Amino acid sequence: MHLDVVLLSRLQFALTLMFHYIFPPLTIGLGLLMVIIEWLWLHTKDTFYKSMALFWTKLFAINFAMGVATGLVMEFQFGTNWATYSRFVGDIFGSALAAEAIFAFFLESGFLAVLVFGWDRVSPKMHFFSTCMVATGSLFSSIWITIANSWQQTPAGYHIVKSASGFWRAEVTDFWAMCFNPSMVHRMLHVWLGCFILGAFFALSIGAYYVIKKEHTRFAHTTVKIALIYAAISSVAMLVSGHFQAEAVSVNQPAKLAAFEGHYETGTGGTCLYAFGWPDDKSKTVKYGLSAPGMLSFLVHHNFTQPVNGLDKFKAEDRPPVFIPFQSYHLMIMLGMAFIGVSLLGLVLLKLNRLFEQKWLMWIYVVSVLGAYTANESGWVAAEVGRQPWVVYGLLRTKDGVSHSVTGEQVLTSMIMFAIVYSFLFIVWVMVMNARIIAGPPLMEDLAQDDAKIAPESKKGIRQFWAMVGRLLERGPASLSETWRGPAPTMSGSETESKSDTKSGQAEDKAAGEKSNLSGEDNNQEAKP
Amino acid sequence: MFTAEYSMNLAWFILLGILLTGYGVLDGFDLGVGILHPVAKTDEERRIIINSIGPLWDGNEVWLVTFAGALFAAFPDVYALAFSSFYTNLMIILFALIFRAVSIEFRSKHKAVIWRQFWDGCFFLSSISATFLFGYIVGQLFLGLPIDAQLELHKEKMSFIELYPVVTGLLAIATCAMHGSIFLYLKTEGELQERIHNWMWHTYGIFIMVYIMTTIFTLTQIPSATANLTRYPWLWSVVMVNVLAIGNIPRAVFLKRPGYAFLSSIATIAALAALFGIAIFPNFIVSSIDPGLSLNIYNSAASKGTLKTMLLIAVLGLPFVISYTVIVYWVFHGKVKLGKFSY
C-alpha cells in the first residue's frame, strides 16, 4: 500500500498544531487578566481579589502544562517530518525558535513556578512581579513564533545559497528585515488580540455561568464586569486589526486573498465581498452567497470599479485551495462581529444596571468561549491553508519540504497515536477544568485564616534575596545549608504546634534557619548544590 | 581541519554541549525522581516525591527545548537529519514527555485511588522510557548512522538490534535514578528519607555496574570514541573528573554530606556529556557507510551571520536564564512541605 507522506505529514501537523493552539492563546489572554487582578489586589489589599487570582492561577497552570507538553511536539516535528524544509529555513526559522526558548520560555516557566506554588513562599509584591514576568514571557514567545511564521508567509532579509552540505537554503542577510518582515507587525497584533479575546470570553463564560447558577455572586459579577470591558476593547481593536491584516494580505499574498473571497475569475468591474457562501471549484463561482458588490475592490483599491486579481491570474500550480480558506476566513469574521455585538450589548446593559437579569445573554456568554476558540483556530487555518501550495511563500513548495527517510507507515502510526492520545487528553482536560470551575474560587474566610498563619516576614521578597546573597558572600555556600537540615534543635519546643500546619511549620523552619545564622552557631558543612 | 575561520562553529558545538549538559543535569534528576517514585508507599509520600520536582520540572524541560531550537538554528542539517532519522524514537519520547507533564498536573485533581494509580503508572513509565530512549539515541550516535551521499538515512542498512545503544540506554536510566535519589534525599525527611538513603546505595551500585559495562563496550567496540583523547591528551582530565566525581559520591553519602554527593553526581553527568562530545567531535553524525559523508561542525553549520547573531542572543540571554533559575531554586529550596498549593 502506498501512503502519501506529504499528505499524512500535513494532516499530522494540522492535528498537533490545532490541538496545541487550544492552550497558548488562553494562557496569553488569561495572563494579562491575572496581572490586572493581582494589581487590584496589591492596590486595594482586598482578599477578594486574591481569591480571584488564585482561582485563575489554577486554571492557568493546567493550560500551561498542556501547552508545554504539546508545544514540544511542534518543535520536534519540523525536524522529524519536514527535514527538507528544516534544512531550507534552519538559518532563519531556527534562530527565531532558539531566541524564543532563550528569551521567553525560561522566563515563563521559571516564574510560573513562583506564580503557581509561591503564594505562601514569597511576598505579594514578588508574586505580582512573577505574574507580570509570566505574562511578559508568553508575549515574548508569541513575538518570536509569529516572526517565524510571518517570514514563511512573506520572506524578507534573506538570500538563497548553496550550503556546505550541498543543499539550497535561505540565509539571513539582514536580521531586522527578517524579523520585521512585511506581514509581521499586523499579524502580531492580530494574534495578540485573538488571544486577549479568548482570555476575555473564557473569563466571561465562567462568570456568566456562576451568575446563572447564582453562586459566588461577588466573584461572578466582578468577573463579568472586568471580562466585558476586556472583551469589548479587544473585539473592537480586532476589527481595526482585521482590516489592516486583510489589506496586508491583498498586497503580500494576493492569491490568498482571492482564495479567502472565493474570487475565481478576475472579470471586469468591481469585485464583490461575500458575507457567506459556498465556493464551488467546478463552476468557479460562489453559490448561495450574500455579497456586497464592489466592496472588495473598495477595500483593496479604494474604488468600486477596479477589479481585484482573481485566481485565474495565477499559474494553476500556484493556486491555493479555495473551500477551506473561504469558509474558515468567513467563520472567523462572523465570529469577530458577534464578539463586538455581544460585548457592547453587555456593556450597555451594565450601564443600565440590567445586565445580570438577562439570563439568555448569560447563556450566550457561557457558550461564547467556544466561539473564541473557533475564531482563533479558523483564523490560523485560513492563514496556513491560504499559503498553500507553498510552505515558504514563493520559495519552497509544501510537497518538497517533507523528510525523505520517513515512510508513510511511520507517519500514519504516529498520527493515529497522536489522535488517540490527544482525544484522551482532551477529555481529561475538560474533566479537570470542569471540576475546577464547579469547585469555584476559594473562600475568603479560608484565605484570611491561611494568611494569619504565615508571618509576613517569612515570605521571600527582594530584601530576603539580597540578604541571602549577602550571607553567601560573607559565609560561603554553607550559609545555604540550614534549610537542608530541617528544624534546628533549639526550635524543637515549637515543633509540636507547628506540625498541625505545614505552612507555619515552614515559617518556623525559615526562622530557625535565620536564627542559627545570626548567632553564628552553624557548624554544618553541607553545601547546597 | 580546524582554523580560526571556524571558531564560531566550535563555539556553537560547545554551547550545544552546555545546553545538553544543562538538560541532563536538571531534567536528569526529575526523570530520576519519576523512575524512583514507586519507592513511595503512601499517597502522602508520593505527593512529597512529586512535589519535590513540582515547581521545577517544566523549567528543566526548557533546556531540551532550547537545545533543539539551538541545534535547528546553528546546525540545521544535523537537526533535519537526526530528527528525521530517529523518527520513531523521538515520537515515543514526545508521547512520554506529554504523559509525564500531564500526569504530574492531573494526578492531584481527583482523590479516587484508581485515578491516582493510573497517573502514577504513567509518570513512572513515561519517565523511564524517555530516559532510556535518550540514552539509546546517544548510543546510536556513537555507532554512527548509515548516511548516504544524498545526506539521507539509508534505511535498509540500519540495524535496530545493536546491543550498544541498549547499554547506553540502561546507563541513562541508572545515572538518572542515582541522580534523582540524591536529589530526593535532600528534599525529604524522616522515614521516607531513610528508605531513599538505601535506594541511593542501590542505584549507585547499579550505576557502577552499568558504567563499567558501557566503558568496556565503548573501548572494545568503538575505537573512534577514544581517537580525540589520543590526539589531545589534556582531554584525559575530563576522564579524571568523571572518575573522581563517581568515586566521591559514595564518600559523600557515607560522610552524610548529601549536598556534596549531589554536586558530584552533577559533575558525573557533566563529564559524561563532555565525553560524549569528545568522542564524536568534530562530527555530529558519523556516517557508517563512508566517514567522509559524516555531518560535522564544518559542513552542516548555519551561515556565519546567523551563528554570530545567535551567539549574541545567547550571550544576552544566558545571564537572564541563570538569574531566573537561581531565583526559582532559591524560592523553592529546602525540604518539601505539602501545602495548599502543592500537587
Coordinates of N, CA and C in Angstrom, one line a residue, chain A residues 475 490 512-522:
Chain A
R475 N 29.7 34.2 54.1 CA 30.0 32.9 54.8 C 30.1 31.7 53.8
T490 N 17.2 23.9 68.6 CA 16.7 25.0 69.5 C 15.3 25.2 69.4
A512 N 14.1 29.5 62.1 CA 15.1 28.7 62.7 C 16.4 28.9 62.0
G513 N 16.3 28.8 60.6 CA 17.5 29.0 59.8 C 18.1 30.4 60.0
E514 N 17.3 31.4 60.0 CA 17.7 32.7 60.2 C 18.4 32.9 61.5
K515 N 17.8 32.3 62.6 CA 18.3 32.4 63.9 C 19.7 31.9 64.1
S516 N 19.9 30.6 63.7 CA 21.2 30.0 63.8 C 22.2 30.7 63.0
N517 N 21.7 31.4 62.0 CA 22.5 32.2 61.1 C 23.1 33.4 61.9
L518 N 22.2 34.1 62.5 CA 22.6 35.3 63.2 C 23.5 35.0 64.4
S519 N 23.2 33.9 65.1 CA 24.0 33.6 66.3 C 25.3 32.9 65.9
G520 N 25.4 32.6 64.6 CA 26.7 32.1 64.1 C 27.1 30.8 64.7
E521 N 26.0 30.0 65.1 CA 26.3 28.7 65.7 C 26.4 27.6 64.7
D522 N 26.4 28.0 63.5 CA 26.3 27.0 62.4 C 27.6 26.2 62.3

